[in-house]
PDB file of C-alpha atoms in Angstrom:
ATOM      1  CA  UNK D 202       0.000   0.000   0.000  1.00 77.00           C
ATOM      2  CA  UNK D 203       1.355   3.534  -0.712  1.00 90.00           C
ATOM      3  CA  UNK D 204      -0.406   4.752   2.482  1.00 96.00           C
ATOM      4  CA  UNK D 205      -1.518   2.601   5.412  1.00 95.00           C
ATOM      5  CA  UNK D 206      -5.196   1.817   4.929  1.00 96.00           C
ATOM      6  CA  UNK D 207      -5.700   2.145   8.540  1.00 96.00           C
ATOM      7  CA  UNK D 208      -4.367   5.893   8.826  1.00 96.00           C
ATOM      8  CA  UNK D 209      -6.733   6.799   5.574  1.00 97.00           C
ATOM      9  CA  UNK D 210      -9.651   5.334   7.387  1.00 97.00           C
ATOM     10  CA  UNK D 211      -8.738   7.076   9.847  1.00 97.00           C
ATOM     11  CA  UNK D 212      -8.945  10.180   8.315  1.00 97.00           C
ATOM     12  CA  UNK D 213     -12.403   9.891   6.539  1.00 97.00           C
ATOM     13  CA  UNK D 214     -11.969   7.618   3.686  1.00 98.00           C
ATOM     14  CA  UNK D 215     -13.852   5.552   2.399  1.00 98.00           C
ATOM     15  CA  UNK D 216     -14.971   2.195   0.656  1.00 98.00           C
ATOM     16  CA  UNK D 217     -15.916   2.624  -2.610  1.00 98.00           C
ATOM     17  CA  UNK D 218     -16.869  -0.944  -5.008  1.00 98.00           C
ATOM     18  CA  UNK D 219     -16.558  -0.402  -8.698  1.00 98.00           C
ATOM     19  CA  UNK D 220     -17.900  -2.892 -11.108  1.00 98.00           C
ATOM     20  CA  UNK D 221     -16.308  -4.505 -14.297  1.00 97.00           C
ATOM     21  CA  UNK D 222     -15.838  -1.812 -17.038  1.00 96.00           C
ATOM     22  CA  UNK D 223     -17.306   1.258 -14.454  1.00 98.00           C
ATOM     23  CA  UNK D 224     -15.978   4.515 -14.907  1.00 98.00           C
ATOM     24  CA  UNK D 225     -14.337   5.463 -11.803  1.00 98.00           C
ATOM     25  CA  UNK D 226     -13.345   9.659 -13.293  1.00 98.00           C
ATOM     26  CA  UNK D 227     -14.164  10.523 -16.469  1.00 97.00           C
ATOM     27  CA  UNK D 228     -11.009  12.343 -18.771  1.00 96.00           C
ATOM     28  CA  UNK D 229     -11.830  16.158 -18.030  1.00 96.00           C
ATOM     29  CA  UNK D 230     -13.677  15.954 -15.090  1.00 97.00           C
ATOM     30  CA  UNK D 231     -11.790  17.661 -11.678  1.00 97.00           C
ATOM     31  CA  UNK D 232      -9.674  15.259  -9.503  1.00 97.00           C
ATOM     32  CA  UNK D 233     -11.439  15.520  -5.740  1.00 97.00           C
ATOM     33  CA  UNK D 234     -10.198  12.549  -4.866  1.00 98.00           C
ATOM     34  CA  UNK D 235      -7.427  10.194  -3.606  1.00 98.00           C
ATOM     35  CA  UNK D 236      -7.754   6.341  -5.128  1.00 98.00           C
ATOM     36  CA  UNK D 237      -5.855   3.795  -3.558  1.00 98.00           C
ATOM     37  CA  UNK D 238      -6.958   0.197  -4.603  1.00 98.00           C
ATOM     38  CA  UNK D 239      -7.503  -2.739  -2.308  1.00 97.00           C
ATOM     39  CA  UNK D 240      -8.663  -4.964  -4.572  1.00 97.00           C
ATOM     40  CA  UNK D 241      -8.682  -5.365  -8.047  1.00 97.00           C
ATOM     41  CA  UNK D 242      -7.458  -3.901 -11.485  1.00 96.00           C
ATOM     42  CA  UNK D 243      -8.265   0.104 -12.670  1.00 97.00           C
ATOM     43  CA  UNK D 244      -6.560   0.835 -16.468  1.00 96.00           C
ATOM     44  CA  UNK D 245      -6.211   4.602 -17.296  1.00 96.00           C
ATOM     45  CA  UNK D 246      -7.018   5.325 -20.703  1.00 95.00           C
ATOM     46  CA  UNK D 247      -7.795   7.491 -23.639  1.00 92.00           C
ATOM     47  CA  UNK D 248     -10.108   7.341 -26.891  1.00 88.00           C
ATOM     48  CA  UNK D 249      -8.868   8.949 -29.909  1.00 80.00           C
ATOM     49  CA  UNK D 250     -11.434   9.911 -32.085  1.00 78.00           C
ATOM     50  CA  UNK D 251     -11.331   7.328 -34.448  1.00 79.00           C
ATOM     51  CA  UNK D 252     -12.229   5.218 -31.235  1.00 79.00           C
ATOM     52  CA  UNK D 253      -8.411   3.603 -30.925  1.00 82.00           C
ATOM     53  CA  UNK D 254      -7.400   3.138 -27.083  1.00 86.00           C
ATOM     54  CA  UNK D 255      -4.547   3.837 -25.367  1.00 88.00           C
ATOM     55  CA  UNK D 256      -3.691   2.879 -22.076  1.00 91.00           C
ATOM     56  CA  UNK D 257      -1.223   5.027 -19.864  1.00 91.00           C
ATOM     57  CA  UNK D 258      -1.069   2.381 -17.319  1.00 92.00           C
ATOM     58  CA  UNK D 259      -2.686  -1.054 -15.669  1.00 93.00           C
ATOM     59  CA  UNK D 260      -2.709  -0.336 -11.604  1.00 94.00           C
ATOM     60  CA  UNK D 261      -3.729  -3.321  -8.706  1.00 93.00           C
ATOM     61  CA  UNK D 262      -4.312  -3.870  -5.253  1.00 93.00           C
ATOM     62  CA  UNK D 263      -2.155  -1.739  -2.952  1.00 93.00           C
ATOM     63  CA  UNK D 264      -1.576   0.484  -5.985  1.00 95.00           C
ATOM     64  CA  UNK D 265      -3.123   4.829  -5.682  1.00 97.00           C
ATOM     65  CA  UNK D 266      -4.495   6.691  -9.312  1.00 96.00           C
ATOM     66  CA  UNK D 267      -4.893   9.782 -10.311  1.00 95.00           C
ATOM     67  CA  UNK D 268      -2.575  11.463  -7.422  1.00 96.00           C
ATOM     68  CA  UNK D 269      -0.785  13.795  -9.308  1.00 94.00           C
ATOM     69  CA  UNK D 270      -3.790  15.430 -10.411  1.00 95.00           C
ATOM     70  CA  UNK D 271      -3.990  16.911  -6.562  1.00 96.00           C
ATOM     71  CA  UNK D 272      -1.355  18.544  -6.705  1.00 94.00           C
ATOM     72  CA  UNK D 273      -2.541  21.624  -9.280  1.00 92.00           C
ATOM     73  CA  UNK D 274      -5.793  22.825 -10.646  1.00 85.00           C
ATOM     74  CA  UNK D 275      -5.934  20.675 -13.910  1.00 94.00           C
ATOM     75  CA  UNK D 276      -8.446  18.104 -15.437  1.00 96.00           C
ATOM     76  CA  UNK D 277      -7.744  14.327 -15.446  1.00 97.00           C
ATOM     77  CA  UNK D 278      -6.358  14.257 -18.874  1.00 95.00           C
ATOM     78  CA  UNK D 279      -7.577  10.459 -18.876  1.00 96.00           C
ATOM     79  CA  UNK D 280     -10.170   8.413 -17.428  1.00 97.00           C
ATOM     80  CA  UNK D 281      -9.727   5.709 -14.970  1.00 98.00           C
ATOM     81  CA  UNK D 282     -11.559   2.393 -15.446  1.00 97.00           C
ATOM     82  CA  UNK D 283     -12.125  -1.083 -12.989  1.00 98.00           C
ATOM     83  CA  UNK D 284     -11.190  -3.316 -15.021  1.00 96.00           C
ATOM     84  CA  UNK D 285     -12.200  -6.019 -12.469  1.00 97.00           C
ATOM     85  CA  UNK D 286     -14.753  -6.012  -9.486  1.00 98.00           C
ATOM     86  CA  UNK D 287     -12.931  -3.288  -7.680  1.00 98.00           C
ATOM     87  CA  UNK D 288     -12.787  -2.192  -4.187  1.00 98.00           C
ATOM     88  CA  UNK D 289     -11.155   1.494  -3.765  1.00 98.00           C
ATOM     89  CA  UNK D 290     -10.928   3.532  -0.727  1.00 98.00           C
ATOM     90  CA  UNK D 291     -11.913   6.859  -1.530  1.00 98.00           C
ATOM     91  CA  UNK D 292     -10.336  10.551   0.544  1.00 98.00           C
ATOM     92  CA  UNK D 293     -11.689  13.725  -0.570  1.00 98.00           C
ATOM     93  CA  UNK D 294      -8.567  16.190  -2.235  1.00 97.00           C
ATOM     94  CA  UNK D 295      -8.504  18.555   0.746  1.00 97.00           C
ATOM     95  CA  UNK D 296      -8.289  16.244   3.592  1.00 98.00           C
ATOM     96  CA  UNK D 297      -5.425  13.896   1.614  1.00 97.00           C
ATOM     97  CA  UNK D 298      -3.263  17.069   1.347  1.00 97.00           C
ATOM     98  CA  UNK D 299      -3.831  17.563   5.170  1.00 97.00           C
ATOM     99  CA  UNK D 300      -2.693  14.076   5.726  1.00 97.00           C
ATOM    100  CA  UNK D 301       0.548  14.438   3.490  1.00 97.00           C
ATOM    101  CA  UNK D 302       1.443  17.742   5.765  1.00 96.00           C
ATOM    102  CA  UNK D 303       1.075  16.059   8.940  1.00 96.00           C
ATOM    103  CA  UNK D 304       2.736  12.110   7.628  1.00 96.00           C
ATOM    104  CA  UNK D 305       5.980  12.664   6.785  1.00 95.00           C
ATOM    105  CA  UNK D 306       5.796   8.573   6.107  1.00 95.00           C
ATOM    106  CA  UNK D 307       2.871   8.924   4.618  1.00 96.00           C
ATOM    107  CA  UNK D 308       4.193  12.120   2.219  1.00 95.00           C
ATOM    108  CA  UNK D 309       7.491  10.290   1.550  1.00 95.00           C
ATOM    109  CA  UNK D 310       5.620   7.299  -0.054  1.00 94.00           C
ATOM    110  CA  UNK D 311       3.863   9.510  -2.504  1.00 95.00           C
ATOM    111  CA  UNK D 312       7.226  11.063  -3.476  1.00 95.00           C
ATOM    112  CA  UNK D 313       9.013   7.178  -4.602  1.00 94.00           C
ATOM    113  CA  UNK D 314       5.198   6.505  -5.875  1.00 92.00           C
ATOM    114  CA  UNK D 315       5.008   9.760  -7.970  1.00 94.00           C
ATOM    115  CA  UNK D 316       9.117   8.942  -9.287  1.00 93.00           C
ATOM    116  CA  UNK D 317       7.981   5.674 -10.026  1.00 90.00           C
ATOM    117  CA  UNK D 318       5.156   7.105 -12.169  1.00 90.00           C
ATOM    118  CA  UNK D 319       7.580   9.344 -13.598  1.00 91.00           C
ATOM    119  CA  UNK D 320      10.193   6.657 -14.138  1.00 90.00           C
ATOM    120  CA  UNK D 321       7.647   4.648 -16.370  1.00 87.00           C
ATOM    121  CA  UNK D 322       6.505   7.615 -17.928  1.00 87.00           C
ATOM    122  CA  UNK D 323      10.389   8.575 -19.178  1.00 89.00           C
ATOM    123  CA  UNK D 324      10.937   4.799 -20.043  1.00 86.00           C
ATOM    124  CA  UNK D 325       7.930   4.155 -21.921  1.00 84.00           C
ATOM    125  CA  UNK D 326       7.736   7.962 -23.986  1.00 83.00           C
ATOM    126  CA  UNK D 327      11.371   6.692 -24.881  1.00 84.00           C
ATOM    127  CA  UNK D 328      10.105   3.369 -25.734  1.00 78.00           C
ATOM    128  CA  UNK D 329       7.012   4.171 -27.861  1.00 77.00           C
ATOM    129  CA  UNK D 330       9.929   5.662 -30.243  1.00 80.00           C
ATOM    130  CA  UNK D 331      11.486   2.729 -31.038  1.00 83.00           C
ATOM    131  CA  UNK D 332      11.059   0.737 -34.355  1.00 87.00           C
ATOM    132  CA  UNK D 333      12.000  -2.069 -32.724  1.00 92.00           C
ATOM    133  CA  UNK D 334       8.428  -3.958 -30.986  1.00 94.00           C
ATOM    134  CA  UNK D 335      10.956  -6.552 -29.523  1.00 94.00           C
ATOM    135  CA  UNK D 336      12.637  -3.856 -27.952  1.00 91.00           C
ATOM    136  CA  UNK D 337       8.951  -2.165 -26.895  1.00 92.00           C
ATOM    137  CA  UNK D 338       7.696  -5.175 -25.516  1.00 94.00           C
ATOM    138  CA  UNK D 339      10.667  -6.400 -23.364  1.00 92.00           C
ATOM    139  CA  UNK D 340      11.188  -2.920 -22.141  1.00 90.00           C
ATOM    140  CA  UNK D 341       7.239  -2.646 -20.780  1.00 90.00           C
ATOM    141  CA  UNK D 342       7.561  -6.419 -19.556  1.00 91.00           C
ATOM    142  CA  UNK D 343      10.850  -5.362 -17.401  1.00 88.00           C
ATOM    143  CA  UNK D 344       9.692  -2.267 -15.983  1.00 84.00           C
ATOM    144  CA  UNK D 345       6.303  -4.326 -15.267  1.00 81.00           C
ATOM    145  CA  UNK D 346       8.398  -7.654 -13.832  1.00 81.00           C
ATOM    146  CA  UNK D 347      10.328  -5.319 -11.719  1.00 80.00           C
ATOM    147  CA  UNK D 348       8.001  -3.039 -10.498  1.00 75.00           C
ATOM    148  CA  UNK D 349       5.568  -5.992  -8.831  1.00 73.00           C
ATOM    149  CA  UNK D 350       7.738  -8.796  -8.504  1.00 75.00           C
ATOM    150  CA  UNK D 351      10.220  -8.933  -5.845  1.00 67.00           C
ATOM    151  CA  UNK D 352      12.678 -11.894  -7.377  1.00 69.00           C
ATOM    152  CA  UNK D 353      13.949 -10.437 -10.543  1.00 64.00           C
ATOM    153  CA  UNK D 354      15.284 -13.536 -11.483  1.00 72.00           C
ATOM    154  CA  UNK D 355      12.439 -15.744 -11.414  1.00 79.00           C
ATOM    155  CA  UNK D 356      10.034 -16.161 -13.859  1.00 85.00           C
ATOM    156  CA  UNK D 357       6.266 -14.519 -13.591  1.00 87.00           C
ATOM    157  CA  UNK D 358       2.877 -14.321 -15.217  1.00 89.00           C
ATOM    158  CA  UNK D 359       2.419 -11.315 -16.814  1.00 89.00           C
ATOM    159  CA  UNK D 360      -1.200 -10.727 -16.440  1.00 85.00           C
ATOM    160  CA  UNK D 361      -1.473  -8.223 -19.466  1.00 89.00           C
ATOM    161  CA  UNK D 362      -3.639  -9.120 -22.182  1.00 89.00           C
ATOM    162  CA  UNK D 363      -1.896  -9.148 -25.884  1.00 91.00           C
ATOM    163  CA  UNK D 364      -5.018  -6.352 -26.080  1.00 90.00           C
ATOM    164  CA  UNK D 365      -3.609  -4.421 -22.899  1.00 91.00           C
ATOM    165  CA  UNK D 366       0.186  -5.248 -24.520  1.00 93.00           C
ATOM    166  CA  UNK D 367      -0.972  -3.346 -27.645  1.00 91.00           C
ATOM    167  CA  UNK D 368      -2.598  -0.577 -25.670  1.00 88.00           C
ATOM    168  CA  UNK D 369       0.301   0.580 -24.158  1.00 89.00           C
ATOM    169  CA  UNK D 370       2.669  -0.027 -26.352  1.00 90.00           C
ATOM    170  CA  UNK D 371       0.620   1.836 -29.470  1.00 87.00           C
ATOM    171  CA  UNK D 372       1.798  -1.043 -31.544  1.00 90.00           C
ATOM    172  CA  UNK D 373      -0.814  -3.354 -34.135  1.00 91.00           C
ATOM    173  CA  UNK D 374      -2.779  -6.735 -32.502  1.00 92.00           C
ATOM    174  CA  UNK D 375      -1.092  -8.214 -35.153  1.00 95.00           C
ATOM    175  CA  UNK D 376       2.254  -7.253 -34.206  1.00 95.00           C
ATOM    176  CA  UNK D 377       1.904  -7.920 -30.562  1.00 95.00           C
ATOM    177  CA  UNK D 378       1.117 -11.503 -30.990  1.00 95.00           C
ATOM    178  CA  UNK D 379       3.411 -11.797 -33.935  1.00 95.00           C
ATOM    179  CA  UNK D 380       6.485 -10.368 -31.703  1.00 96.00           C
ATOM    180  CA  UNK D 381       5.512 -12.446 -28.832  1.00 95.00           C
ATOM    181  CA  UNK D 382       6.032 -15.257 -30.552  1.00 94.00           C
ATOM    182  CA  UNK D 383       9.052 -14.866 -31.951  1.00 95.00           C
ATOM    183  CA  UNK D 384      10.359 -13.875 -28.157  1.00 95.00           C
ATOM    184  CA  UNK D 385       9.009 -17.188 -27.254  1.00 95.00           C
ATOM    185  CA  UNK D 386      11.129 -19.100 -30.036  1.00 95.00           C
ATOM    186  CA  UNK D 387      14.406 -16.663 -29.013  1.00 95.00           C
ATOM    187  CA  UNK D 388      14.184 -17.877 -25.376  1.00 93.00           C
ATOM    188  CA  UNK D 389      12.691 -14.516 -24.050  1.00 92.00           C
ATOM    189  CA  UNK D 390       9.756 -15.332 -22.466  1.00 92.00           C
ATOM    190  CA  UNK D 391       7.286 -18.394 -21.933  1.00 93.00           C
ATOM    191  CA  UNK D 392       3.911 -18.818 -22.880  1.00 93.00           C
ATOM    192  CA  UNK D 393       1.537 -21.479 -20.988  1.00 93.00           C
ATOM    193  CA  UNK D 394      -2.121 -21.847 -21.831  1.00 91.00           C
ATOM    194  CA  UNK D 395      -2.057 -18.564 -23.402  1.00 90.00           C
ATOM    195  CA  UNK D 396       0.083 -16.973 -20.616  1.00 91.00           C
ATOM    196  CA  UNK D 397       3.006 -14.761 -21.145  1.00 93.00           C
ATOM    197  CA  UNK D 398       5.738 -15.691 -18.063  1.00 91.00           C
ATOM    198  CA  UNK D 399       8.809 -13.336 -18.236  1.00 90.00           C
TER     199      UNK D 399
END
């Protein structure tokens, strides 16, 4: 958890249950909230107008949304999304920035979370350049394996659809599945049933 559930509860917040494919903010609406999930998945995304998605990120349990938004006066810029059944503790904009002021644990968690964000952000804008969708792929599956697995040697599930792969990568369907493959045949990665392990 970036911030201890108990010490939000105990400041007012509260339990909010999303279902599959609910809105939880809508891109341009104002940000009067802090989102930290307990359970379940939440995908921020965009529409262009031809109706193509992209996805900024895929967030889980223990996992906040839409914090940096808090911080100034501006719209969400994308909308946020359960992907799953979700269960979300909710604290209204005002009282979260009195909590940060009087935490200084709780206020130096949402500085490494907000680098993190930014650290994916830098890797992936970099990334999205690249004509190489080996190179996109592995690079999204790294930052992915190391950011929620704790043994970076082993060998995990990546539970990222080649749908969810495409969405934040910006590359084809057909070039996801095509480039998966040929990481499977060059040792890169395993797939089970379906399953992508890296």
């Amino acid at each position: 958890m970036i911030i201890n559930e108990n010490l939000l509860i105990g400041h007012g917040a509260q339990y909010v249950e999303y279902e599959i494919n609910q809105t939880i903010f809508e891109e341009g609406s104002t940000p009067k909230f802090y989102y930290q999930i307990v359970e379940g998945i939440v995908e921020l995304n965009n529409y262009q107008e031809e109706g193509k998605e992209f996805t900024h990120n895929i967030l889980s349990s223990g996992q906040c949304f839409g914090e940096s938004l808090l911080f100034n006066e501006k719209p969400y810029p994308m909308a946020a999304v359960a992907q799953t059944p979700c269960k979300i503790l909710r604290l209204s904009k005002s009282i979260f920035l009195n909590l940060l002021q009087q935490n200084t644990e709780a206020s130096l968690n949402m500085f490494k979370c907000l680098a993190d964000r930014l650290y994916y952000k830098y890797i992936m804008l970099f990334n999205i350049s690249s004509n190489n969708p080996s190179q996109q792929l592995k690079t999204l599956m790294d930052y992915y394996h190391d950011y929620n697995f704790s043994d970076a040697h082993k060998s995990n599930k990546i539970p990222l659809t080649r749908r969810q792969l495409t969405n934040l990568t910006g590359l084809r369907v057909e070039t996801v599945i095509r480039t998966v493959k040929k990481m499977e045949k060059d040792h890169i990665l395993k797939i089970e049933n379906g399953k992508i392990y890296y």
